[in-house]
């Protein structure tokens, strides 16, 4: 009897353990608690649909909980839409939150557009919030030069609102800042003087705002306000100074070129003088030879030679006297 009782007890314990294991497996595969929560919230979800989600590697809680939230908010969203968006790699909870926010703010936003915005990599909830509460984008100081050559620096504050219809494929904040900067530079550059820009800074905002800079972007520009205007450098004067310096350098280069040419010509003349002196010396060297030939041939007598020597001595004496006189005069002047 004891052995029979022990065998029955062991069999009962094994059965209970098996039942617990089977229930654990069933509860793991079948999210019964989530199914009960959906029924309590008034959302009809089949238990087989939840099992199918498990088989499709979809976490049921990430689909059913947003579905309950959307149902409570009065949105017409099906479980198939949410599951397909989840399988596409989207954030189901964020899309539902954006739809609820848009519904509360009376903003027209369909599930397809919200899902497309989310799959495009943009924060759809932030976009809806920006549609309700516009965002202010502040540009850095943007410098422009007026016609009179004075630099003017301006900083603008751009109030934008998200455009949900252009959010997919539309340009971002960097494009808005670049276009506004280009408009500010163009407006300052078309002004006759910097004083007009300082007197009427709203002229910049009005001109820039009228150009429709938000086309093709994900935003709608509500206003452009000039926050600060400052006067910079005198670009025109600096350019004139640089031009004058460049002209001066060119003139100096040309003068140096002419000086070099003059020096070269002077050296050439010195060389020519030396050449002529050499020819004179060569000619003078031929005089004695000519005189000797004249004496031999009888064309030049001894008396003629003596007269020639006397003339040379007289000329040398005159040169010496003239040199001494000039030196005395130079000493007297000093």
Coordinates of C-alpha atoms in Angstrom, one line a residue:
X1 CA 0.0 0.0 0.0
X2 CA 2.8 2.4 0.8
X3 CA 4.6 1.8 -2.5
X4 CA 1.3 2.3 -4.4
X5 CA 0.6 5.5 -2.5
X6 CA 4.1 6.8 -3.3
X7 CA 3.7 6.0 -7.0
X8 CA 0.4 7.8 -7.1
X9 CA 1.8 10.8 -5.4
X10 CA 4.8 11.0 -7.7
X11 CA 2.5 10.7 -10.7
X12 CA 0.3 13.5 -9.4
X13 CA 3.3 15.8 -8.9
X14 CA 4.7 15.1 -12.3
X15 CA 1.3 15.8 -13.9
X16 CA 1.0 19.1 -12.0
X17 CA 4.5 20.1 -13.2
X18 CA 3.7 19.2 -16.7
X19 CA 0.5 21.2 -16.5
X20 CA 2.4 24.2 -15.2
X21 CA 5.0 24.0 -17.9
X22 CA 2.3 23.7 -20.6
X23 CA 0.5 26.7 -19.1
X24 CA 3.7 28.7 -19.0
X25 CA 4.4 27.9 -22.6
X26 CA 0.8 28.8 -23.6
X27 CA 1.0 32.1 -21.7
X28 CA 4.3 32.9 -23.3
X29 CA 3.1 32.3 -26.8
X30 CA -0.5 33.6 -26.2
X31 CA -0.5 37.0 -24.5
X32 CA -3.7 36.4 -22.6
X33 CA -3.1 39.4 -20.2
X34 CA -2.8 41.7 -23.2
X35 CA -5.9 40.2 -24.8
X36 CA -7.9 40.7 -21.6
X37 CA -6.6 44.4 -21.4
X38 CA -7.8 45.0 -25.0
X39 CA -11.2 43.5 -24.3
X40 CA -11.5 45.7 -21.1
X41 CA -10.7 48.8 -23.2
X42 CA -13.3 48.0 -25.7
X43 CA -10.8 46.9 -28.5
X44 CA -11.8 43.7 -30.2
X45 CA -8.6 41.7 -30.9
X46 CA -8.7 38.0 -31.7
X47 CA -6.5 35.8 -29.7
X48 CA -5.4 34.1 -32.9
X49 CA -4.3 37.6 -34.2
X50 CA -2.0 37.9 -31.2
X51 CA -0.6 34.4 -31.8
X52 CA -0.1 35.3 -35.4
X53 CA 1.9 38.4 -34.3
X54 CA 4.2 36.1 -32.2
X55 CA 4.7 34.0 -35.3
X56 CA 5.5 37.0 -37.4
X57 CA 8.1 38.2 -34.8
X58 CA 6.0 41.2 -33.8
X59 CA 5.8 42.2 -30.2
X60 CA 2.1 42.3 -29.5
X61 CA 2.3 44.9 -26.7
X62 CA 3.9 47.5 -29.1
X63 CA 0.9 47.2 -31.4
X64 CA -2.0 46.6 -29.1
X65 CA -1.2 49.3 -26.5
X66 CA -1.0 52.1 -29.1
X67 CA -4.2 50.7 -30.6
X68 CA -5.9 51.0 -27.2
X69 CA -4.6 54.5 -26.9
X70 CA -5.9 55.5 -30.3
X71 CA -9.3 53.9 -29.6
X72 CA -9.7 55.8 -26.4
X73 CA -8.8 59.0 -28.2
X74 CA -11.5 58.4 -30.8
X75 CA -9.2 57.6 -33.8
X76 CA -10.1 55.2 -36.5
X77 CA -6.9 53.1 -36.7
X78 CA -6.9 49.4 -37.5
X79 CA -4.5 46.8 -36.0
X80 CA -3.3 45.9 -39.5
X81 CA -2.1 49.4 -40.1
X82 CA -0.2 49.5 -36.9
X83 CA 1.3 46.1 -37.5
X84 CA 2.4 46.9 -41.0
X85 CA 4.0 50.1 -39.8
X86 CA 5.8 48.2 -37.1
X87 CA 7.1 45.6 -39.6
X88 CA 8.3 48.5 -41.8
X89 CA 10.6 49.6 -39.0
X90 CA 8.4 52.6 -37.8
X91 CA 7.7 53.8 -34.3
X92 CA 4.1 52.9 -33.8
X93 CA 3.7 54.6 -30.4
X94 CA 5.1 57.9 -31.7
X95 CA 2.8 57.9 -34.7
X96 CA -0.2 57.3 -32.6
X97 CA 0.8 60.0 -30.2
X98 CA 1.2 62.4 -33.1
X99 CA -2.2 61.5 -34.5
X100 CA -3.8 62.1 -31.0
X101 CA -2.0 65.5 -30.8
X102 CA -3.1 66.5 -34.3
X103 CA -6.7 65.4 -33.5
X104 CA -6.8 67.5 -30.3
X105 CA -5.4 70.5 -32.2
X106 CA -7.9 70.1 -35.1
X107 CA -5.0 69.5 -37.6
X108 CA -5.7 67.3 -40.5
X109 CA -3.3 64.4 -40.4
X110 CA -4.0 60.9 -41.7
X111 CA -2.3 57.7 -40.6
X112 CA -0.6 57.2 -44.0
X113 CA 1.0 60.7 -43.9
X114 CA 2.1 60.3 -40.3
X115 CA 3.6 56.9 -41.0
X116 CA 5.4 58.3 -44.1
X117 CA 6.8 61.1 -42.0
X118 CA 8.0 58.7 -39.4
X119 CA 9.6 56.3 -41.9
X120 CA 11.3 59.3 -43.6
X121 CA 13.3 59.7 -40.4
X122 CA 11.6 62.8 -39.0
X123 CA 10.0 63.1 -35.6
X124 CA 6.3 63.3 -36.5
X125 CA 5.3 64.2 -33.0
X126 CA 7.7 67.1 -32.9
X127 CA 6.3 68.2 -36.3
X128 CA 2.8 68.2 -35.0
X129 CA 3.9 70.1 -31.9
X130 CA 5.7 72.6 -34.1
X131 CA 2.5 73.1 -36.1
X132 CA 0.7 74.0 -32.9
X133 CA 3.6 76.0 -31.3
X134 CA 5.8 77.7 -34.0
X135 CA 9.5 77.5 -33.6
X136 CA 11.9 80.4 -33.6
X137 CA 15.2 79.9 -35.6
X138 CA 17.9 82.5 -34.9
X139 CA 20.5 83.1 -37.6
X140 CA 24.1 84.1 -36.9
X141 CA 25.4 87.6 -37.8
X142 CA 25.1 87.9 -41.6
X143 CA 27.3 90.5 -43.2
X144 CA 26.4 92.5 -46.3
X145 CA 28.0 95.5 -48.0
X146 CA 26.0 98.5 -49.1
X147 CA 26.6 100.4 -52.3
X148 CA 28.7 103.1 -50.4
X149 CA 31.1 100.3 -49.3
X150 CA 30.1 100.1 -45.6
X151 CA 29.7 96.7 -44.2
X152 CA 26.4 96.0 -42.3
X153 CA 25.9 93.0 -40.1
X154 CA 22.4 91.8 -39.3
X155 CA 21.0 89.0 -37.1
X156 CA 17.4 87.7 -37.8
X157 CA 14.9 85.6 -35.9
X158 CA 12.7 83.4 -38.2
X159 CA 9.4 82.1 -36.9
X160 CA 8.5 78.9 -38.7
X161 CA 5.7 76.4 -38.5
X162 CA 5.9 72.9 -39.6
X163 CA 4.1 72.1 -42.9
X164 CA 2.9 68.5 -42.5
X165 CA 2.1 68.3 -46.3
X166 CA 5.7 69.1 -47.3
X167 CA 7.4 67.4 -44.4
X168 CA 8.3 64.4 -46.5
X169 CA 10.9 65.5 -49.1
X170 CA 11.0 69.1 -47.8
X171 CA 14.2 70.9 -46.9
X172 CA 15.2 71.5 -43.3
X173 CA 16.2 74.4 -41.1
X174 CA 19.6 74.8 -42.7
X175 CA 18.0 75.7 -46.0
X176 CA 15.8 78.2 -44.4
X177 CA 18.8 79.9 -42.7
X178 CA 20.8 79.9 -46.0
X179 CA 17.9 81.4 -48.0
X180 CA 17.2 84.1 -45.4
X181 CA 20.9 84.9 -45.2
X182 CA 21.1 85.2 -49.0
X183 CA 18.0 87.6 -48.9
X184 CA 19.6 89.7 -46.2
X185 CA 22.9 90.0 -48.1
X186 CA 21.0 90.9 -51.3
X187 CA 18.8 93.5 -49.5
X188 CA 21.8 95.2 -47.9
X189 CA 23.8 95.1 -51.1
X190 CA 21.0 96.9 -53.0
X191 CA 20.8 99.8 -50.4
X192 CA 22.4 103.1 -51.4
X193 CA 24.0 103.6 -48.0
X194 CA 24.3 101.8 -44.7
X195 CA 22.4 104.6 -43.0
X196 CA 19.2 103.6 -44.8
X197 CA 19.6 100.0 -43.5
X198 CA 20.1 101.3 -39.9
X199 CA 17.1 103.7 -40.2
X200 CA 14.7 101.0 -41.5
X201 CA 15.8 97.5 -40.5
X202 CA 12.3 96.3 -41.1
X203 CA 12.9 96.9 -44.8
X204 CA 15.2 93.9 -44.7
X205 CA 12.5 91.6 -43.2
X206 CA 9.8 92.9 -45.5
X207 CA 11.9 92.4 -48.6
X208 CA 13.1 88.9 -47.5
X209 CA 9.7 87.8 -46.4
X210 CA 8.1 88.7 -49.8
X211 CA 10.5 86.4 -51.7
X212 CA 8.7 83.2 -50.6
X213 CA 11.8 81.5 -49.2
X214 CA 9.8 78.7 -47.6
X215 CA 8.9 77.1 -51.0
X216 CA 10.1 73.5 -51.2
X217 CA 10.9 73.3 -47.5
X218 CA 9.2 71.5 -44.6
X219 CA 8.2 74.8 -42.9
X220 CA 6.0 77.8 -43.4
X221 CA 7.7 81.1 -42.6
X222 CA 5.4 83.2 -40.4
X223 CA 7.7 86.2 -39.8
X224 CA 11.3 87.4 -40.1
X225 CA 12.4 89.8 -37.5
X226 CA 15.7 91.7 -37.5
X227 CA 17.0 91.2 -34.0
X228 CA 20.2 93.2 -34.2
X229 CA 22.0 95.4 -36.8
X230 CA 25.6 96.5 -36.5
X231 CA 28.0 98.5 -38.7
X232 CA 31.2 96.7 -39.7
X233 CA 34.3 97.7 -41.7
X234 CA 34.5 100.2 -44.5
X235 CA 35.0 97.6 -47.2
X236 CA 35.1 100.2 -49.9
X237 CA 37.9 102.2 -48.3
X238 CA 39.9 99.0 -47.7
X239 CA 39.5 98.0 -51.3
X240 CA 40.7 101.4 -52.4
X241 CA 43.7 101.2 -50.1
X242 CA 44.5 97.8 -51.4
X243 CA 44.2 99.0 -55.0
X244 CA 46.4 102.1 -54.3
X245 CA 49.0 99.8 -52.7
X246 CA 48.9 97.5 -55.7
X247 CA 49.3 100.5 -58.1
X248 CA 52.2 101.8 -56.0
X249 CA 53.9 98.4 -56.1
X250 CA 53.4 98.3 -59.9
X251 CA 54.8 101.8 -60.3
X252 CA 57.8 100.9 -58.1
X253 CA 58.4 97.8 -60.2
X254 CA 58.3 99.8 -63.4
X255 CA 60.7 102.4 -61.9
X256 CA 63.0 99.7 -60.8
X257 CA 62.9 98.3 -64.2
X258 CA 63.8 101.7 -65.8
X259 CA 66.6 102.2 -63.2
X260 CA 68.0 98.8 -64.1
X261 CA 67.9 99.6 -67.8
X262 CA 69.6 103.0 -67.1
X263 CA 72.4 101.3 -65.1
X264 CA 72.8 98.7 -67.8
X265 CA 73.1 101.5 -70.4
X266 CA 75.5 103.4 -68.3
X267 CA 77.7 100.3 -67.9
X268 CA 77.5 99.9 -71.7
X269 CA 78.6 103.5 -72.2
X270 CA 81.5 103.0 -69.8
X271 CA 82.6 99.9 -71.8
X272 CA 82.4 101.9 -75.0
X273 CA 84.5 104.7 -73.5
X274 CA 87.1 102.2 -72.4
X275 CA 87.1 100.8 -75.9
X276 CA 87.6 104.2 -77.4
X277 CA 90.4 105.0 -75.0
X278 CA 92.0 101.7 -76.0
X279 CA 91.8 102.8 -79.6
X280 CA 93.3 106.2 -78.7
X281 CA 96.2 104.5 -76.9
X282 CA 96.6 102.2 -79.9
X283 CA 96.7 105.2 -82.2
X284 CA 99.1 107.1 -80.0
X285 CA 101.4 104.0 -80.0
X286 CA 101.6 104.3 -83.8
X287 CA 102.8 107.9 -83.7
X288 CA 106.5 107.1 -82.8
X289 CA 106.5 104.4 -85.4
X290 CA 105.2 106.8 -88.0
X291 CA 107.8 109.4 -87.0
X292 CA 110.6 106.9 -87.2
X293 CA 109.5 105.9 -90.6
X294 CA 109.3 109.6 -91.7
X295 CA 112.9 110.2 -90.4
X296 CA 114.1 107.2 -92.4
X297 CA 112.4 108.2 -95.5
X298 CA 113.6 111.8 -95.2
X299 CA 110.1 113.3 -94.9
X300 CA 110.8 114.4 -91.3
X301 CA 114.0 116.3 -90.4
X302 CA 115.8 116.5 -87.1
X303 CA 114.7 120.1 -86.6
X304 CA 111.2 119.1 -87.1
X305 CA 111.6 116.5 -84.4
X306 CA 113.2 119.1 -82.0
X307 CA 110.3 121.5 -82.6
X308 CA 107.8 118.6 -81.9
X309 CA 109.6 117.9 -78.6
X310 CA 109.6 121.6 -77.7
X311 CA 105.8 121.7 -78.3
X312 CA 105.3 118.7 -76.2
X313 CA 107.3 120.2 -73.3
X314 CA 105.5 123.5 -73.6
X315 CA 102.2 121.7 -73.6
X316 CA 103.2 119.7 -70.5
X317 CA 104.3 122.8 -68.7
X318 CA 101.0 124.6 -69.4
X319 CA 99.1 121.6 -68.1
X320 CA 101.1 121.6 -64.9
X321 CA 100.6 125.3 -64.3
X322 CA 96.9 124.9 -65.0
X323 CA 96.6 122.0 -62.6
X324 CA 98.5 123.9 -59.8
X325 CA 96.2 127.0 -60.3
X326 CA 93.1 124.9 -60.1
X327 CA 94.3 123.2 -56.9
X328 CA 94.9 126.5 -55.3
X329 CA 91.5 127.8 -56.2
X330 CA 89.9 124.7 -54.9
X331 CA 91.8 125.1 -51.6
X332 CA 90.7 128.8 -51.3
X333 CA 87.1 127.8 -51.8
X334 CA 87.3 125.2 -49.1

